[in-house]
Each structure stands twice: as structure tokens, then as C-alpha cells.
Amino acid sequence: MSREPTGLELYDRTARDAAAAVITAYSTSFGLACRLLGPRVRPHVRNIYALVRIADEIVDGPAAAAGLSADAERAVLDDLETEVYSAIERGFSANLVVHAFAATARECAIGEDIIRPFFSSMRTDLERTDHDAASHAEYVYGSAEVIGLMCLQVFVNAGSRHPVPAAPRLVEGARRLGAAFQDVNFLRDHEHDAGGLGRNYLGLDGTRASRVAVLDRIDADLAAAAATVPALPADCRRAVTLAHDLFAELSARLRQDHEAGRRVRVPDPVKAAIAARVIAGRPPRPPGARSGRTISIGAGR
């Protein structure tokens, strides 16, 4: 008969469950990929993305809808960042999602050097609306590439007594994949970001050439990241391949869609086909190849 957890063990489990609930509510595609992670790493990745989602929501609308000014949003974000560092140091937080993230950071050696750039990029959303190449690169590093680096720390170190740095090749792959994910989301959400939030992350000038240049960069990043997948631990490869292939499909569909204001998505049957291919052990697909013929447009990630 199994023993029911109590005390800190119960609190830790409840924190992990809270993080998983956040992710399930916000992203079906991420939830699908996460299920392919091995049990060694799956809770840790959920813990990372739950914290990221909460921080993102502070600057992307819900806090403002609750009546917070930009200054109040910044204060809430600052408080969240401070609580994260405190929780990592002391091993406890009254915020369940922060507690879960801190446990992951402590076990997998996720340091302030990659946490601070994330919060800096979130803060940028309260301060800057138009980006040039330099500010775009800095923003993407903090908002996406470091998330890839956090996950890589989990892939390499979860369950280990002595965390080690990831190999440089894997670091490069994690950064390139994170950048590709972010730019795909910027491109598919461009109308909403520009019209609803007044933000132009990509510096698009309205011409097809500028859009194609972004897609070319995305596909180059996807190809570079795909080449590093075989070097990942075995219990991570399928999930990373699925995430890669879903965004490669989005990139391909974005090349085919020419109607502004419509949000490109991957239909559920195509997602299922991509997942089946990955589960069968196939390697990441080449960027630019479509998995289906019909472009489906709609809401939801």
C-alpha cells in the first residue's frame, strides 16, 4: 500500500500539480509535446513553462484588464522576480508556481544568469513597442532562448546529484530552437500584437520581402536546432522533435498564407499525424515541407 505524502513532500507535489494545471489551461500543443517527455524531466519542464506563462500574463493583458497601470504591472513583475530568487535560495515559496520552479532551478542548476534576461525581456514589453534588429535579438534571447537553455539544463541534469554544464553544441541548438519558436509566434500574432498591444517585434515594413526574410531566418534556426536533437538524452528527443515539427509546420503554413489578420494554426488531424510520425521514431522534418494541404486559420495555440 502506497504512503500518502505529507508536509513538504505534499506541498512539493501540489506545487507541481499547480504548474501542470497552468500549462494545460494555456497550451494544447505544449501539453502534447510535454507528454512525450520522460518522467525524469516532464515535471521540471512544466514548472519552467508555468512560471514563464505567469510572467507573460503580467505584461500581456490580464493584469491591465484587472485595472493595473503600467507602473503597477512593473511592480508585480519585479516582485515575482524577487520571489523567484528568494525561493531558489531558501527552498520554499508561498506561491505554488514559484515554489515548483525554484525546486527545478535548484536541482538542475538554473542560475540567475539565464533567469535575469527573461525578466528583463518581460519588462521590455512595458517600455518599448518597436524593435530594430539589435533590440529584437536582445528581446528574443531573454524571452525565448534562455527558456531553451533552462529546459536544456533539465534535460542534462534532472535526477543527477552533481549538475554539469551542457555541451556547447546543445546550447547552440537550444538557443536556435527557442529563437525559431518566438519568431514564429511573433509572425502569426503580428496583427494582434500591432493592433491590440501596439508592438512590432519583427520590424516588419508591410512588404512580403520583410516577411520572407523572417521566415528564412526561422527555417535556418529550425534546421540548426534539428541537427542537435540526436545528441540530446533519449528521454527528451521525441518531445523536442514534436515541438520542432509543429513549428516547422507553422512556418510552412505561414509561407503559404497571404491574408493579413488571419491567425495560422495547425489543425488537430495534422497535429496527430505529426505526433504519430514522431512517436514512430522519425527524425525532425526539414523546414519548409508541409504535412498537410489545407491551411486552417483560427484562434488558439
PDB file of C-alpha atoms in Angstrom:
ATOM      1  CA  MET A   1       0.000   0.000   0.000  1.00  0.00           C
ATOM      2  CA  SER A   2       1.489   3.339  -1.081  1.00  0.00           C
ATOM      3  CA  ARG A   3       2.076   6.036   1.501  1.00  0.00           C
ATOM      4  CA  GLU A   4       0.305   9.359   1.010  1.00  0.00           C
ATOM      5  CA  PRO A   5       2.740  12.292   1.050  1.00  0.00           C
ATOM      6  CA  THR A   6       2.618  14.774   3.916  1.00  0.00           C
ATOM      7  CA  GLY A   7       4.334  18.000   4.893  1.00  0.00           C
ATOM      8  CA  LEU A   8       6.869  19.383   2.391  1.00  0.00           C
ATOM      9  CA  GLU A   9       6.514  16.331   0.155  1.00  0.00           C
ATOM     10  CA  LEU A  10       2.801  17.034  -0.214  1.00  0.00           C
ATOM     11  CA  TYR A  11       3.476  20.736  -0.792  1.00  0.00           C
ATOM     12  CA  ASP A  12       6.051  19.929  -3.479  1.00  0.00           C
ATOM     13  CA  ARG A  13       3.594  17.647  -5.263  1.00  0.00           C
ATOM     14  CA  THR A  14       0.818  20.221  -5.032  1.00  0.00           C
ATOM     15  CA  ALA A  15       3.162  22.850  -6.496  1.00  0.00           C
ATOM     16  CA  ARG A  16       3.999  20.560  -9.426  1.00  0.00           C
ATOM     17  CA  ASP A  17       0.285  19.912  -9.971  1.00  0.00           C
ATOM     18  CA  ALA A  18      -0.390  23.658  -9.972  1.00  0.00           C
ATOM     19  CA  ALA A  19       2.289  24.202 -12.613  1.00  0.00           C
ATOM     20  CA  ALA A  20       0.849  21.400 -14.741  1.00  0.00           C
ATOM     21  CA  ALA A  21      -2.632  22.939 -14.479  1.00  0.00           C
ATOM     22  CA  VAL A  22      -1.331  26.294 -15.733  1.00  0.00           C
ATOM     23  CA  ILE A  23       0.259  24.688 -18.776  1.00  0.00           C
ATOM     24  CA  THR A  24      -2.789  22.544 -19.568  1.00  0.00           C
ATOM     25  CA  ALA A  25      -5.033  25.608 -19.495  1.00  0.00           C
ATOM     26  CA  TYR A  26      -2.863  27.715 -21.796  1.00  0.00           C
ATOM     27  CA  SER A  27      -1.335  25.489 -24.470  1.00  0.00           C
ATOM     28  CA  THR A  28      -2.624  22.281 -26.044  1.00  0.00           C
ATOM     29  CA  SER A  29       0.403  21.981 -28.356  1.00  0.00           C
ATOM     30  CA  PHE A  30       2.844  22.304 -25.486  1.00  0.00           C
ATOM     31  CA  GLY A  31       0.832  19.798 -23.462  1.00  0.00           C
ATOM     32  CA  LEU A  32       1.037  17.321 -26.334  1.00  0.00           C
ATOM     33  CA  ALA A  33       4.811  17.676 -26.621  1.00  0.00           C
ATOM     34  CA  CYS A  34       5.274  17.534 -22.863  1.00  0.00           C
ATOM     35  CA  ARG A  35       3.540  14.153 -22.676  1.00  0.00           C
ATOM     36  CA  LEU A  36       6.333  12.725 -24.819  1.00  0.00           C
ATOM     37  CA  LEU A  37       8.983  13.752 -22.293  1.00  0.00           C
ATOM     38  CA  GLY A  38      10.238  11.044 -19.978  1.00  0.00           C
ATOM     39  CA  PRO A  39       9.060  11.162 -16.348  1.00  0.00           C
ATOM     40  CA  ARG A  40      12.552  12.241 -15.266  1.00  0.00           C
ATOM     41  CA  VAL A  41      12.193  15.607 -16.966  1.00  0.00           C
ATOM     42  CA  ARG A  42       8.479  16.197 -17.598  1.00  0.00           C
ATOM     43  CA  PRO A  43       7.537  17.878 -14.274  1.00  0.00           C
ATOM     44  CA  HIS A  44      10.572  20.161 -14.450  1.00  0.00           C
ATOM     45  CA  VAL A  45       9.719  21.423 -17.928  1.00  0.00           C
ATOM     46  CA  ARG A  46       6.163  22.098 -16.823  1.00  0.00           C
ATOM     47  CA  ASN A  47       7.498  24.036 -13.839  1.00  0.00           C
ATOM     48  CA  ILE A  48       9.580  26.249 -16.129  1.00  0.00           C
ATOM     49  CA  TYR A  49       6.790  26.998 -18.566  1.00  0.00           C
ATOM     50  CA  ALA A  50       4.245  27.694 -15.822  1.00  0.00           C
ATOM     51  CA  LEU A  51       6.440  30.445 -14.387  1.00  0.00           C
ATOM     52  CA  VAL A  52       7.085  31.816 -17.867  1.00  0.00           C
ATOM     53  CA  ARG A  53       3.363  31.920 -18.598  1.00  0.00           C
ATOM     54  CA  ILE A  54       2.523  33.772 -15.404  1.00  0.00           C
ATOM     55  CA  ALA A  55       5.199  36.394 -16.051  1.00  0.00           C
ATOM     56  CA  ASP A  56       3.995  36.765 -19.626  1.00  0.00           C
ATOM     57  CA  GLU A  57       0.416  37.315 -18.491  1.00  0.00           C
ATOM     58  CA  ILE A  58       1.506  40.162 -16.220  1.00  0.00           C
ATOM     59  CA  VAL A  59       2.638  42.201 -19.244  1.00  0.00           C
ATOM     60  CA  ASP A  60       0.308  40.871 -21.952  1.00  0.00           C
ATOM     61  CA  GLY A  61      -3.161  41.956 -20.896  1.00  0.00           C
ATOM     62  CA  PRO A  62      -4.718  40.208 -17.883  1.00  0.00           C
ATOM     63  CA  ALA A  63      -3.030  42.497 -15.358  1.00  0.00           C
ATOM     64  CA  ALA A  64      -4.125  45.571 -17.299  1.00  0.00           C
ATOM     65  CA  ALA A  65      -7.638  44.132 -17.598  1.00  0.00           C
ATOM     66  CA  ALA A  66      -7.672  43.864 -13.807  1.00  0.00           C
ATOM     67  CA  GLY A  67      -7.040  47.610 -13.648  1.00  0.00           C
ATOM     68  CA  LEU A  68      -3.274  47.724 -13.111  1.00  0.00           C
ATOM     69  CA  SER A  69      -1.319  50.614 -14.570  1.00  0.00           C
ATOM     70  CA  ALA A  70       1.974  50.038 -16.377  1.00  0.00           C
ATOM     71  CA  ASP A  71       3.817  51.036 -13.200  1.00  0.00           C
ATOM     72  CA  ALA A  72       1.764  48.572 -11.162  1.00  0.00           C
ATOM     73  CA  GLU A  73       2.428  45.821 -13.701  1.00  0.00           C
ATOM     74  CA  ARG A  74       6.136  46.523 -13.452  1.00  0.00           C
ATOM     75  CA  ALA A  75       5.956  46.335  -9.648  1.00  0.00           C
ATOM     76  CA  VAL A  76       4.156  42.977  -9.802  1.00  0.00           C
ATOM     77  CA  LEU A  77       6.752  41.644 -12.253  1.00  0.00           C
ATOM     78  CA  ASP A  78       9.587  42.915 -10.043  1.00  0.00           C
ATOM     79  CA  ASP A  79       8.008  41.236  -7.015  1.00  0.00           C
ATOM     80  CA  LEU A  80       7.697  37.960  -8.927  1.00  0.00           C
ATOM     81  CA  GLU A  81      11.355  38.057  -9.935  1.00  0.00           C
ATOM     82  CA  THR A  82      12.455  38.814  -6.386  1.00  0.00           C
ATOM     83  CA  GLU A  83      10.344  35.947  -5.070  1.00  0.00           C
ATOM     84  CA  VAL A  84      11.918  33.557  -7.571  1.00  0.00           C
ATOM     85  CA  TYR A  85      15.449  34.313  -6.373  1.00  0.00           C
ATOM     86  CA  SER A  86      14.384  34.109  -2.733  1.00  0.00           C
ATOM     87  CA  ALA A  87      12.648  30.772  -3.280  1.00  0.00           C
ATOM     88  CA  ILE A  88      15.701  29.313  -5.012  1.00  0.00           C
ATOM     89  CA  GLU A  89      17.864  30.377  -2.077  1.00  0.00           C
ATOM     90  CA  ARG A  90      15.585  29.189   0.723  1.00  0.00           C
ATOM     91  CA  GLY A  91      13.807  26.271  -0.983  1.00  0.00           C
ATOM     92  CA  PHE A  92      10.261  27.472  -0.335  1.00  0.00           C
ATOM     93  CA  SER A  93       7.668  29.905  -1.665  1.00  0.00           C
ATOM     94  CA  ALA A  94       4.079  30.611  -0.725  1.00  0.00           C
ATOM     95  CA  ASN A  95       3.454  30.985  -4.486  1.00  0.00           C
ATOM     96  CA  LEU A  96       2.972  27.405  -5.698  1.00  0.00           C
ATOM     97  CA  VAL A  97       4.225  28.014  -9.242  1.00  0.00           C
ATOM     98  CA  VAL A  98       7.314  29.843  -7.963  1.00  0.00           C
ATOM     99  CA  HIS A  99       7.911  27.017  -5.482  1.00  0.00           C
ATOM    100  CA  ALA A 100       7.777  24.463  -8.283  1.00  0.00           C
ATOM    101  CA  PHE A 101      10.153  26.467 -10.476  1.00  0.00           C
ATOM    102  CA  ALA A 102      12.584  27.011  -7.615  1.00  0.00           C
ATOM    103  CA  ALA A 103      12.756  23.277  -6.944  1.00  0.00           C
ATOM    104  CA  THR A 104      13.628  22.704 -10.601  1.00  0.00           C
ATOM    105  CA  ALA A 105      16.203  25.500 -10.595  1.00  0.00           C
ATOM    106  CA  ARG A 106      17.895  24.090  -7.505  1.00  0.00           C
ATOM    107  CA  GLU A 107      18.037  20.524  -8.826  1.00  0.00           C
ATOM    108  CA  CYS A 108      19.081  21.377 -12.384  1.00  0.00           C
ATOM    109  CA  ALA A 109      21.382  24.361 -11.747  1.00  0.00           C
ATOM    110  CA  ILE A 110      19.286  27.016 -13.476  1.00  0.00           C
ATOM    111  CA  GLY A 111      21.050  30.180 -12.398  1.00  0.00           C
ATOM    112  CA  GLU A 112      20.310  33.877 -12.287  1.00  0.00           C
ATOM    113  CA  ASP A 113      22.470  34.320 -15.392  1.00  0.00           C
ATOM    114  CA  ILE A 114      19.641  32.902 -17.516  1.00  0.00           C
ATOM    115  CA  ILE A 115      16.723  33.920 -15.287  1.00  0.00           C
ATOM    116  CA  ARG A 116      17.502  37.653 -15.229  1.00  0.00           C
ATOM    117  CA  PRO A 117      17.457  38.083 -19.044  1.00  0.00           C
ATOM    118  CA  PHE A 118      13.982  36.552 -19.088  1.00  0.00           C
ATOM    119  CA  PHE A 119      12.561  39.080 -16.645  1.00  0.00           C
ATOM    120  CA  SER A 120      14.416  41.858 -18.442  1.00  0.00           C
ATOM    121  CA  SER A 121      12.658  40.966 -21.692  1.00  0.00           C
ATOM    122  CA  MET A 122       9.283  40.817 -19.956  1.00  0.00           C
ATOM    123  CA  ARG A 123       9.985  44.282 -18.561  1.00  0.00           C
ATOM    124  CA  THR A 124      10.775  45.492 -22.075  1.00  0.00           C
ATOM    125  CA  ASP A 125       7.151  44.850 -23.039  1.00  0.00           C
ATOM    126  CA  LEU A 126       6.180  47.625 -20.640  1.00  0.00           C
ATOM    127  CA  GLU A 127       8.768  50.034 -22.018  1.00  0.00           C
ATOM    128  CA  ARG A 128       9.227  49.507 -25.755  1.00  0.00           C
ATOM    129  CA  THR A 129       6.833  48.886 -28.633  1.00  0.00           C
ATOM    130  CA  ASP A 130       9.020  48.992 -31.770  1.00  0.00           C
ATOM    131  CA  HIS A 131      12.131  46.905 -32.256  1.00  0.00           C
ATOM    132  CA  ASP A 132      15.125  47.113 -34.547  1.00  0.00           C
ATOM    133  CA  ALA A 133      17.490  44.207 -35.262  1.00  0.00           C
ATOM    134  CA  ALA A 134      19.562  44.752 -32.125  1.00  0.00           C
ATOM    135  CA  SER A 135      16.647  45.115 -29.712  1.00  0.00           C
ATOM    136  CA  HIS A 136      14.852  42.185 -31.370  1.00  0.00           C
ATOM    137  CA  ALA A 137      17.896  39.957 -30.820  1.00  0.00           C
ATOM    138  CA  GLU A 138      18.178  41.027 -27.179  1.00  0.00           C
ATOM    139  CA  TYR A 139      14.461  40.544 -26.586  1.00  0.00           C
ATOM    140  CA  VAL A 140      14.387  37.096 -28.204  1.00  0.00           C
ATOM    141  CA  TYR A 141      17.392  35.972 -26.194  1.00  0.00           C
ATOM    142  CA  GLY A 142      15.680  36.873 -22.936  1.00  0.00           C
ATOM    143  CA  SER A 143      12.145  35.852 -23.814  1.00  0.00           C
ATOM    144  CA  ALA A 144      12.846  32.590 -25.649  1.00  0.00           C
ATOM    145  CA  GLU A 145      16.446  31.456 -25.990  1.00  0.00           C
ATOM    146  CA  VAL A 146      17.003  31.353 -22.237  1.00  0.00           C
ATOM    147  CA  ILE A 147      13.845  29.239 -21.890  1.00  0.00           C
ATOM    148  CA  GLY A 148      15.509  26.742 -24.201  1.00  0.00           C
ATOM    149  CA  LEU A 149      18.603  26.933 -22.021  1.00  0.00           C
ATOM    150  CA  MET A 150      16.549  26.310 -18.871  1.00  0.00           C
ATOM    151  CA  CYS A 151      14.979  23.246 -20.479  1.00  0.00           C
ATOM    152  CA  LEU A 152      18.403  22.059 -21.607  1.00  0.00           C
ATOM    153  CA  GLN A 153      19.637  22.278 -18.012  1.00  0.00           C
ATOM    154  CA  VAL A 154      16.734  19.994 -17.111  1.00  0.00           C
ATOM    155  CA  PHE A 155      17.463  17.570 -19.945  1.00  0.00           C
ATOM    156  CA  VAL A 156      21.100  17.254 -18.899  1.00  0.00           C
ATOM    157  CA  ASN A 157      20.786  17.388 -15.111  1.00  0.00           C
ATOM    158  CA  ALA A 158      17.372  16.204 -13.866  1.00  0.00           C
ATOM    159  CA  GLY A 159      17.891  13.390 -11.369  1.00  0.00           C
ATOM    160  CA  SER A 160      21.630  13.997 -11.115  1.00  0.00           C
ATOM    161  CA  ARG A 161      23.393  14.676  -7.828  1.00  0.00           C
ATOM    162  CA  HIS A 162      26.024  16.813  -9.488  1.00  0.00           C
ATOM    163  CA  PRO A 163      24.706  19.151 -12.239  1.00  0.00           C
ATOM    164  CA  VAL A 164      27.063  19.815 -15.135  1.00  0.00           C
ATOM    165  CA  PRO A 165      27.082  22.407 -17.930  1.00  0.00           C
ATOM    166  CA  ALA A 166      25.528  21.355 -21.223  1.00  0.00           C
ATOM    167  CA  ALA A 167      27.755  20.802 -24.238  1.00  0.00           C
ATOM    168  CA  PRO A 168      28.253  23.944 -26.379  1.00  0.00           C
ATOM    169  CA  ARG A 169      26.621  22.268 -29.371  1.00  0.00           C
ATOM    170  CA  LEU A 170      23.475  21.605 -27.341  1.00  0.00           C
ATOM    171  CA  VAL A 171      23.499  25.163 -26.010  1.00  0.00           C
ATOM    172  CA  GLU A 172      23.542  26.481 -29.574  1.00  0.00           C
ATOM    173  CA  GLY A 173      20.696  24.150 -30.581  1.00  0.00           C
ATOM    174  CA  ALA A 174      18.561  25.177 -27.600  1.00  0.00           C
ATOM    175  CA  ARG A 175      19.045  28.853 -28.366  1.00  0.00           C
ATOM    176  CA  ARG A 176      18.272  28.456 -32.070  1.00  0.00           C
ATOM    177  CA  LEU A 177      15.128  26.440 -31.366  1.00  0.00           C
ATOM    178  CA  GLY A 178      13.905  28.973 -28.826  1.00  0.00           C
ATOM    179  CA  ALA A 179      14.506  31.812 -31.285  1.00  0.00           C
ATOM    180  CA  ALA A 180      12.586  29.975 -34.022  1.00  0.00           C
ATOM    181  CA  PHE A 181       9.627  29.365 -31.719  1.00  0.00           C
ATOM    182  CA  GLN A 182       9.499  33.008 -30.702  1.00  0.00           C
ATOM    183  CA  ASP A 183       9.727  34.381 -34.230  1.00  0.00           C
ATOM    184  CA  VAL A 184       7.001  32.011 -35.445  1.00  0.00           C
ATOM    185  CA  ASN A 185       4.745  33.278 -32.675  1.00  0.00           C
ATOM    186  CA  PHE A 186       5.640  36.893 -33.455  1.00  0.00           C
ATOM    187  CA  LEU A 187       4.782  36.356 -37.124  1.00  0.00           C
ATOM    188  CA  ARG A 188       1.491  34.544 -36.578  1.00  0.00           C
ATOM    189  CA  ASP A 189       0.448  37.057 -33.882  1.00  0.00           C
ATOM    190  CA  HIS A 190       1.690  40.147 -35.710  1.00  0.00           C
ATOM    191  CA  GLU A 191      -1.746  41.649 -36.351  1.00  0.00           C
ATOM    192  CA  HIS A 192      -2.813  41.181 -32.738  1.00  0.00           C
ATOM    193  CA  ASP A 193       0.480  42.461 -31.324  1.00  0.00           C
ATOM    194  CA  ALA A 194       0.439  45.516 -33.581  1.00  0.00           C
ATOM    195  CA  GLY A 195      -3.263  46.315 -33.330  1.00  0.00           C
ATOM    196  CA  GLY A 196      -4.056  45.188 -29.791  1.00  0.00           C
ATOM    197  CA  LEU A 197      -0.797  45.801 -27.952  1.00  0.00           C
ATOM    198  CA  GLY A 198       0.909  48.352 -30.213  1.00  0.00           C
ATOM    199  CA  ARG A 199       4.032  46.186 -30.528  1.00  0.00           C
ATOM    200  CA  ASN A 200       6.153  45.448 -33.609  1.00  0.00           C
ATOM    201  CA  TYR A 201       8.667  42.826 -32.534  1.00  0.00           C
ATOM    202  CA  LEU A 202       9.894  41.943 -36.017  1.00  0.00           C
ATOM    203  CA  GLY A 203      10.270  45.388 -37.559  1.00  0.00           C
ATOM    204  CA  LEU A 204       8.066  44.353 -40.479  1.00  0.00           C
ATOM    205  CA  ASP A 205       7.552  47.105 -43.061  1.00  0.00           C
ATOM    206  CA  GLY A 206       4.449  45.650 -44.707  1.00  0.00           C
ATOM    207  CA  THR A 207       6.279  44.138 -47.673  1.00  0.00           C
ATOM    208  CA  ARG A 208       6.326  40.437 -48.480  1.00  0.00           C
ATOM    209  CA  ALA A 209      10.127  40.598 -48.674  1.00  0.00           C
ATOM    210  CA  SER A 210      10.435  41.511 -44.995  1.00  0.00           C
ATOM    211  CA  ARG A 211       8.082  38.662 -44.062  1.00  0.00           C
ATOM    212  CA  VAL A 212      10.037  36.169 -46.186  1.00  0.00           C
ATOM    213  CA  ALA A 213      13.290  37.281 -44.574  1.00  0.00           C
ATOM    214  CA  VAL A 214      11.854  36.416 -41.154  1.00  0.00           C
ATOM    215  CA  LEU A 215      10.673  33.019 -42.402  1.00  0.00           C
ATOM    216  CA  ASP A 216      14.096  32.311 -43.883  1.00  0.00           C
ATOM    217  CA  ARG A 217      15.682  33.077 -40.517  1.00  0.00           C
ATOM    218  CA  ILE A 218      13.158  30.840 -38.759  1.00  0.00           C
ATOM    219  CA  ASP A 219      13.856  27.930 -41.086  1.00  0.00           C
ATOM    220  CA  ALA A 220      17.618  28.337 -40.674  1.00  0.00           C
ATOM    221  CA  ASP A 221      17.194  28.244 -36.893  1.00  0.00           C
ATOM    222  CA  LEU A 222      14.935  25.181 -37.107  1.00  0.00           C
ATOM    223  CA  ALA A 223      17.447  23.357 -39.306  1.00  0.00           C
ATOM    224  CA  ALA A 224      20.342  24.165 -36.959  1.00  0.00           C
ATOM    225  CA  ALA A 225      18.347  23.014 -33.921  1.00  0.00           C
ATOM    226  CA  ALA A 226      17.241  19.791 -35.633  1.00  0.00           C
ATOM    227  CA  ALA A 227      20.842  18.793 -36.202  1.00  0.00           C
ATOM    228  CA  THR A 228      21.466  18.726 -32.432  1.00  0.00           C
ATOM    229  CA  VAL A 229      18.438  16.611 -31.450  1.00  0.00           C
ATOM    230  CA  PRO A 230      20.278  13.241 -31.750  1.00  0.00           C
ATOM    231  CA  ALA A 231      22.743  14.449 -29.108  1.00  0.00           C
ATOM    232  CA  LEU A 232      20.007  15.040 -26.523  1.00  0.00           C
ATOM    233  CA  PRO A 233      19.230  12.451 -23.824  1.00  0.00           C
ATOM    234  CA  ALA A 234      16.951   9.742 -25.207  1.00  0.00           C
ATOM    235  CA  ASP A 235      14.015  10.616 -22.937  1.00  0.00           C
ATOM    236  CA  CYS A 236      13.871  14.148 -24.387  1.00  0.00           C
ATOM    237  CA  ARG A 237      14.331  13.607 -28.126  1.00  0.00           C
ATOM    238  CA  ARG A 238      10.758  12.772 -29.136  1.00  0.00           C
ATOM    239  CA  ALA A 239       9.254  15.738 -27.303  1.00  0.00           C
ATOM    240  CA  VAL A 240      11.776  18.167 -28.765  1.00  0.00           C
ATOM    241  CA  THR A 241      11.240  16.674 -32.219  1.00  0.00           C
ATOM    242  CA  LEU A 242       7.476  17.080 -31.891  1.00  0.00           C
ATOM    243  CA  ALA A 243       7.796  20.714 -30.801  1.00  0.00           C
ATOM    244  CA  HIS A 244      10.243  21.346 -33.650  1.00  0.00           C
ATOM    245  CA  ASP A 245       7.969  19.711 -36.219  1.00  0.00           C
ATOM    246  CA  LEU A 246       4.850  21.579 -35.078  1.00  0.00           C
ATOM    247  CA  PHE A 247       6.650  24.890 -35.503  1.00  0.00           C
ATOM    248  CA  ALA A 248       8.156  23.771 -38.808  1.00  0.00           C
ATOM    249  CA  GLU A 249       4.588  23.117 -39.939  1.00  0.00           C
ATOM    250  CA  LEU A 250       3.528  26.573 -38.773  1.00  0.00           C
ATOM    251  CA  SER A 251       6.448  28.116 -40.635  1.00  0.00           C
ATOM    252  CA  ALA A 252       5.484  26.306 -43.819  1.00  0.00           C
ATOM    253  CA  ARG A 253       1.859  27.416 -43.484  1.00  0.00           C
ATOM    254  CA  LEU A 254       2.895  30.999 -42.808  1.00  0.00           C
ATOM    255  CA  ARG A 255       4.736  30.970 -46.137  1.00  0.00           C
ATOM    256  CA  GLN A 256       1.543  29.906 -47.886  1.00  0.00           C
ATOM    257  CA  ASP A 257      -0.847  32.283 -46.119  1.00  0.00           C
ATOM    258  CA  HIS A 258      -1.111  35.730 -47.643  1.00  0.00           C
ATOM    259  CA  GLU A 259      -4.158  37.195 -45.912  1.00  0.00           C
ATOM    260  CA  ALA A 260      -3.308  39.616 -43.144  1.00  0.00           C
ATOM    261  CA  GLY A 261      -5.299  39.433 -39.942  1.00  0.00           C
ATOM    262  CA  ARG A 262      -5.794  35.675 -40.035  1.00  0.00           C
ATOM    263  CA  ARG A 263      -4.028  33.513 -37.470  1.00  0.00           C
ATOM    264  CA  VAL A 264      -2.438  30.410 -38.901  1.00  0.00           C
ATOM    265  CA  ARG A 265      -2.724  27.246 -36.816  1.00  0.00           C
ATOM    266  CA  VAL A 266      -2.045  23.551 -37.250  1.00  0.00           C
ATOM    267  CA  PRO A 267      -5.330  21.588 -37.483  1.00  0.00           C
ATOM    268  CA  ASP A 268      -5.782  18.784 -34.983  1.00  0.00           C
ATOM    269  CA  PRO A 269      -5.638  15.982 -37.596  1.00  0.00           C
ATOM    270  CA  VAL A 270      -2.304  17.340 -38.850  1.00  0.00           C
ATOM    271  CA  LYS A 271      -1.020  17.593 -35.278  1.00  0.00           C
ATOM    272  CA  ALA A 272      -1.988  13.953 -34.785  1.00  0.00           C
ATOM    273  CA  ALA A 273      -0.183  12.929 -37.965  1.00  0.00           C
ATOM    274  CA  ILE A 274       2.950  14.799 -36.908  1.00  0.00           C
ATOM    275  CA  ALA A 275       2.792  13.196 -33.450  1.00  0.00           C
ATOM    276  CA  ALA A 276       2.401   9.718 -34.974  1.00  0.00           C
ATOM    277  CA  ARG A 277       5.468  10.315 -37.134  1.00  0.00           C
ATOM    278  CA  VAL A 278       7.491  11.398 -34.107  1.00  0.00           C
ATOM    279  CA  ILE A 279       6.304   8.513 -31.931  1.00  0.00           C
ATOM    280  CA  ALA A 280       7.399   6.156 -34.708  1.00  0.00           C
ATOM    281  CA  GLY A 281      10.923   7.442 -34.163  1.00  0.00           C
ATOM    282  CA  ARG A 282      11.329   9.638 -37.220  1.00  0.00           C
ATOM    283  CA  PRO A 283      13.913  12.460 -37.058  1.00  0.00           C
ATOM    284  CA  PRO A 284      12.944  16.162 -37.171  1.00  0.00           C
ATOM    285  CA  ARG A 285      11.439  17.102 -40.519  1.00  0.00           C
ATOM    286  CA  PRO A 286      13.195  19.540 -42.854  1.00  0.00           C
ATOM    287  CA  PRO A 287      11.870  23.115 -42.558  1.00  0.00           C
ATOM    288  CA  GLY A 288       9.703  24.209 -45.471  1.00  0.00           C
ATOM    289  CA  ALA A 289       7.911  20.891 -46.037  1.00  0.00           C
ATOM    290  CA  ARG A 290       4.159  20.905 -45.431  1.00  0.00           C
ATOM    291  CA  SER A 291       2.466  18.000 -43.611  1.00  0.00           C
ATOM    292  CA  GLY A 292      -0.959  18.840 -44.994  1.00  0.00           C
ATOM    293  CA  ARG A 293      -2.569  20.758 -47.816  1.00  0.00           C
ATOM    294  CA  THR A 294      -5.259  22.734 -46.068  1.00  0.00           C
ATOM    295  CA  ILE A 295      -4.367  25.935 -44.257  1.00  0.00           C
ATOM    296  CA  SER A 296      -6.539  26.283 -41.179  1.00  0.00           C
ATOM    297  CA  ILE A 297      -6.982  29.668 -39.563  1.00  0.00           C
ATOM    298  CA  GLY A 298      -8.408  30.320 -36.148  1.00  0.00           C
ATOM    299  CA  ALA A 299      -7.805  31.109 -32.525  1.00  0.00           C
ATOM    300  CA  GLY A 300      -5.836  29.126 -30.054  1.00  0.00           C
ATOM    301  CA  ARG A 301      -2.284  27.826 -29.841  1.00  0.00           C
TER     302      ARG A 301
END
